[in-house]
Short mmCIF file of N, CA, C and O in Angstrom, two decimals:
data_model
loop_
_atom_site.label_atom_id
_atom_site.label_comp_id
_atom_site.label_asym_id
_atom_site.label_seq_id
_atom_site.Cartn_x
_atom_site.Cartn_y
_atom_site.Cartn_z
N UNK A 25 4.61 -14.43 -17.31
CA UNK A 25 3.54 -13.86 -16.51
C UNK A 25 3.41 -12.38 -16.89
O UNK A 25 4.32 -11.55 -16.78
N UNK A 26 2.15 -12.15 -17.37
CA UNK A 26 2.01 -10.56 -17.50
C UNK A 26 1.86 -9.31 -16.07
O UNK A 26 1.27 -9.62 -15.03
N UNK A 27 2.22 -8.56 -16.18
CA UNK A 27 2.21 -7.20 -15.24
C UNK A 27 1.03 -7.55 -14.68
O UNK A 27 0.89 -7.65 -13.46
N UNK A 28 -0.15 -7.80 -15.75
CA UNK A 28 -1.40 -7.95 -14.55
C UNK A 28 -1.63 -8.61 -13.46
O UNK A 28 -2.14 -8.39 -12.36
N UNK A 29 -0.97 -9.77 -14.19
CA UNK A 29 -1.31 -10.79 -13.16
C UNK A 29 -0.16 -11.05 -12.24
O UNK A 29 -0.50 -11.53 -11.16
N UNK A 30 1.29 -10.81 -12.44
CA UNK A 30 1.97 -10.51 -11.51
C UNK A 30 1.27 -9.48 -9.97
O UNK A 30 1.20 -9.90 -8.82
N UNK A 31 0.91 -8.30 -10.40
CA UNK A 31 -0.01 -7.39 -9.87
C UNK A 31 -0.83 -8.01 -9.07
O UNK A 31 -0.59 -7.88 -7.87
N UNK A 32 -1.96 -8.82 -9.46
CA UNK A 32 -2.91 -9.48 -8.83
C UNK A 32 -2.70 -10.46 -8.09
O UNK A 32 -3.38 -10.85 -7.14
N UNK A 33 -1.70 -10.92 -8.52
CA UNK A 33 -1.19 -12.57 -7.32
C UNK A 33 -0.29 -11.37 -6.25
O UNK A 33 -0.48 -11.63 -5.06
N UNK A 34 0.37 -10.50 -6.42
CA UNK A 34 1.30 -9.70 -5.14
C UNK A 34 -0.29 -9.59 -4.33
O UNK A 34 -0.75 -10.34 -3.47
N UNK A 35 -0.67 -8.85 -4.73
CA UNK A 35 -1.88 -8.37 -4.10
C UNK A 35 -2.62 -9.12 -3.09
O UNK A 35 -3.10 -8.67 -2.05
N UNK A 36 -2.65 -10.14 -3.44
CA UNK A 36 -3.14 -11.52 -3.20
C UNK A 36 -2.73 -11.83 -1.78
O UNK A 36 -3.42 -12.01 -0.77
N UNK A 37 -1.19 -11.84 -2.03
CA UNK A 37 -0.38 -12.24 -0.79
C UNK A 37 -0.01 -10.83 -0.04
O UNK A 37 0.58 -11.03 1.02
N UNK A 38 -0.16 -9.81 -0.27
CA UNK A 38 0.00 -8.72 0.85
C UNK A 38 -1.01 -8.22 1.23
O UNK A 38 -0.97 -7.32 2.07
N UNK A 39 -2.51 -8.81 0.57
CA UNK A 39 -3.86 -8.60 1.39
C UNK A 39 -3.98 -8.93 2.81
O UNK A 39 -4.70 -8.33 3.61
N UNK A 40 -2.91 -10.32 3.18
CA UNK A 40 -2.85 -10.41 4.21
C UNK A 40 -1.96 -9.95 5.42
O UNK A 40 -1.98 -10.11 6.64
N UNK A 41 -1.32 -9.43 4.70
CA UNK A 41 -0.44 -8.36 5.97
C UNK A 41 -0.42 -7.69 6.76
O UNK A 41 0.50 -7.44 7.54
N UNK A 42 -1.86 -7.14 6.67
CA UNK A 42 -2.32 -5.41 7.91
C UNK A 42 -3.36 -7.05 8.51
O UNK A 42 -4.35 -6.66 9.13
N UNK A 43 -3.32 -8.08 8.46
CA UNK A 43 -4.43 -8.44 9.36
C UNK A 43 -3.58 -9.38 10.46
O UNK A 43 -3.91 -9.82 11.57
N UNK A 44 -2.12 -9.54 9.55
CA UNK A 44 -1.07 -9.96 10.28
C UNK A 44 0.02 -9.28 11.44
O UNK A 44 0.23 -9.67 12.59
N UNK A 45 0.49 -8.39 10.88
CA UNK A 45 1.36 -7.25 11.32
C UNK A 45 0.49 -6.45 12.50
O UNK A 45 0.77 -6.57 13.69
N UNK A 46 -0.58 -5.63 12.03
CA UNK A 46 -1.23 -5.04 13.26
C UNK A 46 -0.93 -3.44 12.70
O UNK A 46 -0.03 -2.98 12.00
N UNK A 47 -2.07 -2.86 13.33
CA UNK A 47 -1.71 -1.49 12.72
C UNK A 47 -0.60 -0.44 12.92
O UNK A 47 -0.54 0.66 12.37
N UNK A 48 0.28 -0.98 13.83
CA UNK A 48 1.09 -0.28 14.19
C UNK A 48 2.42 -0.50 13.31
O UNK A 48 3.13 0.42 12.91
N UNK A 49 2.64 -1.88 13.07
CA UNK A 49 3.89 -2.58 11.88
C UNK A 49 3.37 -2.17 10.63
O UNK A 49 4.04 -1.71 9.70
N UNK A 50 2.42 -2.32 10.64
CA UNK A 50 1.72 -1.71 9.14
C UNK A 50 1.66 -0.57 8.66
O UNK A 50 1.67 -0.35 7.45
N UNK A 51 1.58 0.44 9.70
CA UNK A 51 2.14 2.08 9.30
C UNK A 51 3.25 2.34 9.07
O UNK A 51 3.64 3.12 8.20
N UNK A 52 4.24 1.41 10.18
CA UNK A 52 5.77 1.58 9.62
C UNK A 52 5.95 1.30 8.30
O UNK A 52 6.55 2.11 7.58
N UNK A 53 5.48 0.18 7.83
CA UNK A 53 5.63 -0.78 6.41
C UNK A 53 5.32 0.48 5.86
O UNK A 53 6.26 1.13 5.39
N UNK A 54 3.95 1.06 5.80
CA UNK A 54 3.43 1.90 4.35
C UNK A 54 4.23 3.59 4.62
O UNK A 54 4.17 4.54 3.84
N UNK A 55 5.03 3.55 6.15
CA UNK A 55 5.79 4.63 5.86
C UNK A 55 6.73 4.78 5.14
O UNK A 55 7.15 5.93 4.96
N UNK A 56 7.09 4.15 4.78
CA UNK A 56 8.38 3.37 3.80
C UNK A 56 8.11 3.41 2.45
O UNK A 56 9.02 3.77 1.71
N UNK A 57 7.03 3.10 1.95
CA UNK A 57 6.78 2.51 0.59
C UNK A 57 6.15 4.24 -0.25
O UNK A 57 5.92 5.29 0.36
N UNK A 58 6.05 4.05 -1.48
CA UNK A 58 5.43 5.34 -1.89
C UNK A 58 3.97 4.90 -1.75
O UNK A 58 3.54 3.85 -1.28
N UNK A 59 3.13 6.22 -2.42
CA UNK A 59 1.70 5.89 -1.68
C UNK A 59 1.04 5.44 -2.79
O UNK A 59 0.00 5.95 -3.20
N UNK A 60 1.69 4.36 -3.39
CA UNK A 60 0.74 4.29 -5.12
C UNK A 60 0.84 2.26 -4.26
O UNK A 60 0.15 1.33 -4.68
N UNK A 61 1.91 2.12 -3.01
CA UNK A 61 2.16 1.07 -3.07
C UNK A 61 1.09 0.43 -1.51
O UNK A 61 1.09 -0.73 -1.09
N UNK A 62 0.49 1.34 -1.07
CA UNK A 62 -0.91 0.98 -0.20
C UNK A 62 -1.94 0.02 -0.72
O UNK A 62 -2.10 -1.14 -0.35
N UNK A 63 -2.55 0.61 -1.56
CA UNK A 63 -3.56 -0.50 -2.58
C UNK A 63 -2.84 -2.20 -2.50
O UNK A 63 -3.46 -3.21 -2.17
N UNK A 64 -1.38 -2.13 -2.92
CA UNK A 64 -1.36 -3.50 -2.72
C UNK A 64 -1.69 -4.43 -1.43
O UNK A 64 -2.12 -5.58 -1.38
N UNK A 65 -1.34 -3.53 -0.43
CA UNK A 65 -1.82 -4.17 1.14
C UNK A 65 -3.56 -3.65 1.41
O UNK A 65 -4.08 -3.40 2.49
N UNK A 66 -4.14 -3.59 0.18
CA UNK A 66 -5.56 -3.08 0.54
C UNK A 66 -6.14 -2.21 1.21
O UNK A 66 -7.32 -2.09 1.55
N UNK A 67 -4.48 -1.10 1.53
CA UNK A 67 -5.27 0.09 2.21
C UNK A 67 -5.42 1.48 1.04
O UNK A 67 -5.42 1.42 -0.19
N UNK A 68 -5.52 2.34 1.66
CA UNK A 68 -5.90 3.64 0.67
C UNK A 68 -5.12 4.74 1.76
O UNK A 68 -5.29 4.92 2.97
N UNK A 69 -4.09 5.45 0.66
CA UNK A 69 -3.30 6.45 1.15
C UNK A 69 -4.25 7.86 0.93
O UNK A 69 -4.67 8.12 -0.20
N UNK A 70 -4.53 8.65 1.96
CA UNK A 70 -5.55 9.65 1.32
C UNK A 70 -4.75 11.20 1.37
O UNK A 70 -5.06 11.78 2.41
N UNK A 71 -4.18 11.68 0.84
CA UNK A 71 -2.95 12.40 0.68
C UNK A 71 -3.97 13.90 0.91
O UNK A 71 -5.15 14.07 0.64
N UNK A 72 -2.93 14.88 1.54
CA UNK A 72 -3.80 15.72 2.19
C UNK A 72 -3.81 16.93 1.24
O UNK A 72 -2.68 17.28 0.90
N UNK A 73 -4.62 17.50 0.84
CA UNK A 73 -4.72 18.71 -0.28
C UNK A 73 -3.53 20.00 -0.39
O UNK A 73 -3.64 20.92 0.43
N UNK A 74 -3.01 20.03 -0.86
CA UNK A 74 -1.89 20.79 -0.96
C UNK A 74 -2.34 22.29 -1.24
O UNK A 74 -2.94 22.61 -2.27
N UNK A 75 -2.05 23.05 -0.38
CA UNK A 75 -2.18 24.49 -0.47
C UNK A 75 -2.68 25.45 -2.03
O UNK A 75 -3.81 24.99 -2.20
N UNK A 76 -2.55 26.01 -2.66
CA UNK A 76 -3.13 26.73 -3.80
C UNK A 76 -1.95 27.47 -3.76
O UNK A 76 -1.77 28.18 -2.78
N UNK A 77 -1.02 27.42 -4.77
CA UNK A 77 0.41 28.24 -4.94
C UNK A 77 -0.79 30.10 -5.11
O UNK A 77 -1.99 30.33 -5.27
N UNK A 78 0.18 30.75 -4.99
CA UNK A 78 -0.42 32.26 -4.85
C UNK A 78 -0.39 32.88 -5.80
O UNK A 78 -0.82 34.03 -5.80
#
């Protein structure tokens, strides 16, 4: 099985998780995970703009 499609079948099966869990288990879950790993549960991590070093 290639990366892609490994990728796409996970995806598959953790699409259904935030409709399972509820938003409250589901924040715990994606507090946990890094934020590249949201997309797989079909959400979007929107990371907050980081200051301008001086």
């Amino acid at each position: 099985m290639s990366p892609a499609v490994a990728r796409w079948e996970t995806g598959a099966v953790l699409a259904v998780v935030p409709h399972l869990a509820g938003p409250g288990l589901l924040a715990r879950i994606l507090g946990r995970l890094p934020d590249d790993y949201t997309l797989l549960f079909c959400q979007a991590r929107l990371r907050r703009p980081e200051p301008a070093a001086a």
